Amino acid sequence: DCMKLIDKHLHPNPFFAREKTYSLNGEWDFLKNKSHELVKEYHQKIIVPFAVETPLSEINEDVSPTDVLHYRLKLAYPKEVIGERIRVHFYAVDQIADVYFNGVLLKHHEGGYLPFYFDVLEAKEGDAIELVITDDTDTVVYPKGKQTLHPKGMFYRSTSGIWGDVVLEILPKTGHIDDFLIEQEFDNKAVNVKKITTSNGGIVKGYVFYQDKIVAESEGEELRFSLLNDFHPWSPNEPNLYRLELHYRDDVVSCSFGLRKFEVRKNKKFMLFYLNNKPIFLNGLLDQGYHSPRSGLTIESESLLLKDLNYVKDSGFNFLRKHIKVESPRYYHLCDKLGIIVMQDFVSTGDPYDKFHLAVLPTIGFIKAKHKNYNSNRKSETSQRYFENEMPFFVRHFQNYTSICLWCLFNEGWGQFDVTRLTEKLRSFDVTRVIDSTSGWFDEGVGDIDSRHVYFHRPWIHNHKKRVLFLSEFGGYTYPVPDHVFAKETYGYKALTNSDELLYWLKKSYLKWLIPLIRKRGLCGATYTQLSDVEEETNGLVTYDREVYKIPSSELRKINEAIAKAFEETWEE
């Protein structure tokens, strides 16, 4: 089949979209063996972009560290592509990939969560892409998040091979845009576009649209747009978005963005989160990003994703913590459109997980206060070096995304090292977002957030006034819905038997426990664990198969409206 031209409204990357973009998702040749040599005969088909381990890939097999995955796509170009310069994007490939074009190695990529691309000067009939991929899921070096070869509890089945969209763009031969950075000046009602990288240098023309009307223009090697007369801030209540269009010779690239300012400030005696110069309570859910038992880390469909995100909004939540996973750009774009603030976790890795020291002891309160230069389970210098070297690329990938307002550097000590130095390094890359340096357990007193995880008991936590007090994980109440459970065993933090019990404990947690913390101790945010069940973990508000929403959004909205009212009454300036 010919490649399909992507509708501009459904572009896989709304933060960098060209009109002439084609989807390469679909059926590819596939083979799993033990050799890195290019394959001559393929015996299977795989459905891209679903990982090898998922049913929707039509392979549904585990991958060992000694396995080698081979992919091939013979490109059937539409007539308008032949002879053109093309760029092929891979949005997620786990974990080490060599990419060949017509048998020639064009790209080597390591990691599993950040996108990459390669260019071809002239598209010709008979062109073929081949990938040779290996994946050491239990690596100590590369990001792995919740992946494991031995899934149990809060760790899940591994993800291998291509698991993100694959697309092809036509690049104009006269020149093209490679990158740009949107820099906001919220208080000045202005936007700058900097670090514009083009193939041949020179002048770029830019247009800013609001509701399809041009509201600002600029021209130069860097651009500045004044929006004094058309200033429409972005917030959860009013998720206003602009569209930026950049023209360079024959190339046109578009990007959506919102105007917002997120920071921490002192209000009376406590530090609080501020959005657009007003105090805000971040009331949200932990989101692991495992979209269904059929698709794993890959978004199964936009309609199912929207069903989740609309449930979040309809329930009165304004925040999601994207937990040690990178999503498709469309996920963040939908959060932009709906008005959902996102905390983006860095993806963890390190030595084998030490449950006793990293979970059991901290959960019951045995944590030494303010560890200095604490190294939890990342003894490998190679692992440390990889993490630090990837940091600027990780940050740069997300910098034009409006909904992402916070970074989480390390979660519960997983791979934690050199926190003070790395926090300042992260801040040097991005001064526009708030930093949670150590979410949970091993706090070193740095970053903007005093970040607490409290399970199994009432979170009666103290505010030290120097940073924002944020309950970045709590709850985890387990209700396995009959006939909608993925595994024989279930995992969570409080066993319940029906939705009425779940609603009771949610009301108790929010109305009896959190409101006093908001009023008396300046609690400025709470993240309930979690949005959805994942494999054995059945503490979601939604079942893993996405067929049952355990609590009606109307009931959750009543709770969340009471939280918002308590915060506004206490901290409104």
XYZ file of N, CA, C and O in Angstrom, residues 87-150:
256
model
N 12.827 13.006 4.867
C 13.299 12.786 6.250
C 12.368 11.773 6.899
O 11.144 11.939 6.855
N 12.946 10.746 7.512
C 12.169 9.712 8.186
C 12.378 9.836 9.692
O 13.519 9.828 10.171
N 11.276 9.988 10.412
C 11.305 10.142 11.870
C 10.875 8.850 12.555
O 9.866 8.250 12.169
N 11.614 8.477 13.585
C 11.197 7.412 14.505
C 10.966 8.066 15.862
O 11.894 8.613 16.469
N 9.732 8.008 16.360
C 9.415 8.703 17.603
C 9.783 7.899 18.846
O 9.986 8.492 19.911
N 9.897 6.579 18.750
C 10.346 5.784 19.902
C 10.770 4.404 19.423
O 9.966 3.686 18.820
N 12.041 4.052 19.695
C 12.574 2.726 19.392
C 13.396 2.283 20.591
O 14.309 2.982 21.025
N 13.077 1.133 21.137
C 13.744 0.635 22.336
C 14.539 -0.617 21.940
O 13.964 -1.614 21.538
N 15.880 -0.550 21.983
C 16.687 0.333 22.796
C 17.951 0.764 22.066
O 18.318 1.928 22.086
N 18.627 -0.155 21.379
C 19.783 0.180 20.557
C 19.452 -0.203 19.125
O 19.155 -1.363 18.841
N 19.483 0.788 18.230
C 19.018 0.555 16.863
C 20.049 1.015 15.846
O 20.605 2.117 15.955
N 20.311 0.165 14.861
C 21.036 0.542 13.650
C 20.023 0.598 12.521
O 19.286 -0.368 12.281
N 19.987 1.734 11.827
C 19.001 1.947 10.781
C 19.721 1.992 9.430
O 20.649 2.785 9.237
N 19.273 1.133 8.530
C 19.873 1.023 7.200
C 18.878 1.517 6.161
O 17.669 1.313 6.282
N 19.409 2.168 5.120
C 18.588 2.570 3.978
C 19.241 2.000 2.733
O 20.387 2.327 2.407
N 18.532 1.096 2.072
C 19.084 0.373 0.924
C 20.403 -0.309 1.270
O 21.369 -0.295 0.489
N 20.469 -0.881 2.483
C 21.633 -1.639 2.903
C 22.779 -0.814 3.449
O 23.808 -1.368 3.860
N 22.638 0.509 3.493
C 23.690 1.394 3.988
C 23.300 1.910 5.369
O 22.188 2.433 5.549
N 24.191 1.775 6.347
C 23.912 2.257 7.701
C 23.873 3.778 7.709
O 24.868 4.440 7.412
N 22.704 4.336 8.053
C 22.546 5.789 8.090
C 22.431 6.346 9.497
O 22.678 7.533 9.713
N 22.031 5.512 10.442
C 21.779 6.049 11.781
C 22.022 4.983 12.834
O 21.590 3.830 12.674
N 22.717 5.362 13.914
C 22.849 4.524 15.105
C 22.227 5.297 16.254
O 22.568 6.459 16.488
N 21.296 4.661 16.972
C 20.601 5.357 18.063
C 20.593 4.488 19.311
O 20.347 3.281 19.245
N 20.878 5.121 20.460
C 20.831 4.425 21.746
C 19.859 5.139 22.670
O 19.783 6.357 22.700
N 19.129 4.362 23.435
C 18.101 4.887 24.324
C 16.805 4.179 24.021
O 16.794 3.167 23.363
N 15.686 4.711 24.464
C 14.445 4.043 24.144
C 13.256 4.976 24.150
O 12.133 4.548 23.893
N 13.505 6.275 24.441
C 12.388 7.179 24.690
C 12.413 8.459 23.866
O 11.379 9.115 23.740
N 13.558 8.848 23.333
C 13.632 10.085 22.563
C 13.621 9.783 21.066
O 14.157 8.769 20.616
N 13.031 10.678 20.271
C 12.941 10.440 18.826
C 14.268 10.693 18.109
O 15.176 11.325 18.649
N 14.349 10.202 16.880
C 15.499 10.482 16.022
C 15.037 10.403 14.575
O 13.928 9.964 14.280
N 15.897 10.857 13.649
C 15.531 10.838 12.229
C 16.765 10.655 11.364
O 17.903 10.755 11.827
N 16.543 10.360 10.085
C 17.613 10.387 9.096
C 17.072 11.005 7.811
O 15.858 11.009 7.563
N 17.986 11.542 6.971
C 17.616 12.190 5.717
C 18.103 11.379 4.522
O 19.143 10.719 4.583
N 17.344 11.464 3.437
C 17.713 10.856 2.161
C 17.590 11.941 1.097
O 16.557 12.619 1.014
N 18.631 12.115 0.279
C 18.659 13.217 -0.677
C 17.647 13.049 -1.808
O 17.109 14.034 -2.310
N 17.388 11.809 -2.223
C 16.467 11.603 -3.340
C 15.723 10.288 -3.169
O 16.339 9.216 -3.091
N 14.411 10.353 -3.089
C 13.587 9.149 -2.957
C 13.452 8.470 -4.306
O 13.100 9.111 -5.308
N 13.723 7.155 -4.351
C 13.668 6.393 -5.605
C 12.841 5.122 -5.411
O 12.739 4.595 -4.296
N 12.258 4.634 -6.477
C 11.527 3.374 -6.416
C 12.470 2.253 -5.974
O 13.620 2.194 -6.397
N 11.969 1.388 -5.100
C 12.795 0.290 -4.601
C 13.501 0.585 -3.293
O 14.170 -0.296 -2.730
N 13.363 1.810 -2.767
C 13.990 2.147 -1.485
C 13.419 1.272 -0.368
O 12.225 0.937 -0.364
N 14.281 0.940 0.597
C 13.843 0.123 1.732
C 14.555 0.552 3.004
O 15.746 0.880 2.983
N 13.805 0.562 4.093
C 14.356 0.846 5.424
C 14.479 -0.468 6.168
O 13.552 -1.292 6.156
N 15.618 -0.677 6.840
C 15.799 -1.849 7.693
C 16.343 -1.398 9.046
O 17.178 -0.496 9.113
N 15.875 -2.023 10.094
C 16.371 -1.751 11.435
C 16.864 -3.046 12.062
O 16.222 -4.100 11.924
N 17.995 -2.937 12.770
C 18.525 -4.037 13.570
C 18.568 -3.535 15.009
O 19.281 -2.566 15.310
N 17.807 -4.188 15.896
C 17.569 -3.647 17.243
C 17.892 -4.688 18.303
O 17.527 -5.863 18.162
N 18.569 -4.262 19.361
C 18.743 -5.089 20.556
C 18.194 -4.333 21.757
O 18.145 -3.106 21.769
N 17.803 -5.094 22.774
C 17.164 -4.488 23.946
C 17.514 -5.291 25.187
O 17.042 -6.409 25.364
N 18.352 -4.690 26.036
C 18.640 -5.269 27.350
C 17.722 -4.583 28.349
O 18.059 -3.541 28.910
N 16.543 -5.136 28.548
C 15.523 -4.485 29.370
C 16.020 -4.159 30.766
O 15.707 -3.102 31.321
N 16.786 -5.065 31.365
C 17.264 -4.839 32.731
C 18.625 -4.153 32.762
O 19.405 -4.307 33.701
N 18.899 -3.340 31.746
C 20.136 -2.577 31.653
C 20.353 -1.694 32.871
O 19.399 -1.241 33.505
N 21.614 -1.448 33.196
C 21.933 -0.465 34.239
C 22.278 0.876 33.617
O 22.503 1.853 34.329
N 22.351 0.938 32.292
C 22.825 2.150 31.603
C 21.678 2.956 31.013
O 21.541 4.146 31.283
N 20.839 2.329 30.211
C 19.838 3.068 29.433
C 18.530 3.236 30.205
O 18.194 2.429 31.070
N 17.771 4.293 29.891
C 16.474 4.492 30.551
C 15.558 3.293 30.343
O 15.482 2.748 29.241
N 14.854 2.894 31.407
C 13.931 1.756 31.296
C 12.614 1.990 32.033
O 11.637 1.287 31.776
N 12.568 2.941 32.976
C 11.314 3.218 33.661
C 10.790 2.007 34.398
O 11.484 1.400 35.212
N 9.545 1.609 34.100
C 8.896 0.496 34.793
C 9.085 -0.843 34.073
O 8.487 -1.841 34.465
N 9.908 -0.875 33.047
C 10.081 -2.120 32.292
C 10.944 -3.132 33.053
O 11.925 -2.766 33.695
N 10.594 -4.416 32.927
C 11.411 -5.476 33.508
C 11.135 -6.786 32.778
O 10.046 -6.983 32.221
N 12.118 -7.685 32.800
C 11.922 -9.022 32.247
C 11.145 -9.924 33.206
O 10.731 -11.023 32.831
N 10.966 -9.435 34.447
C 10.263 -10.217 35.461
C 9.163 -9.347 36.068
O 9.266 -8.887 37.218
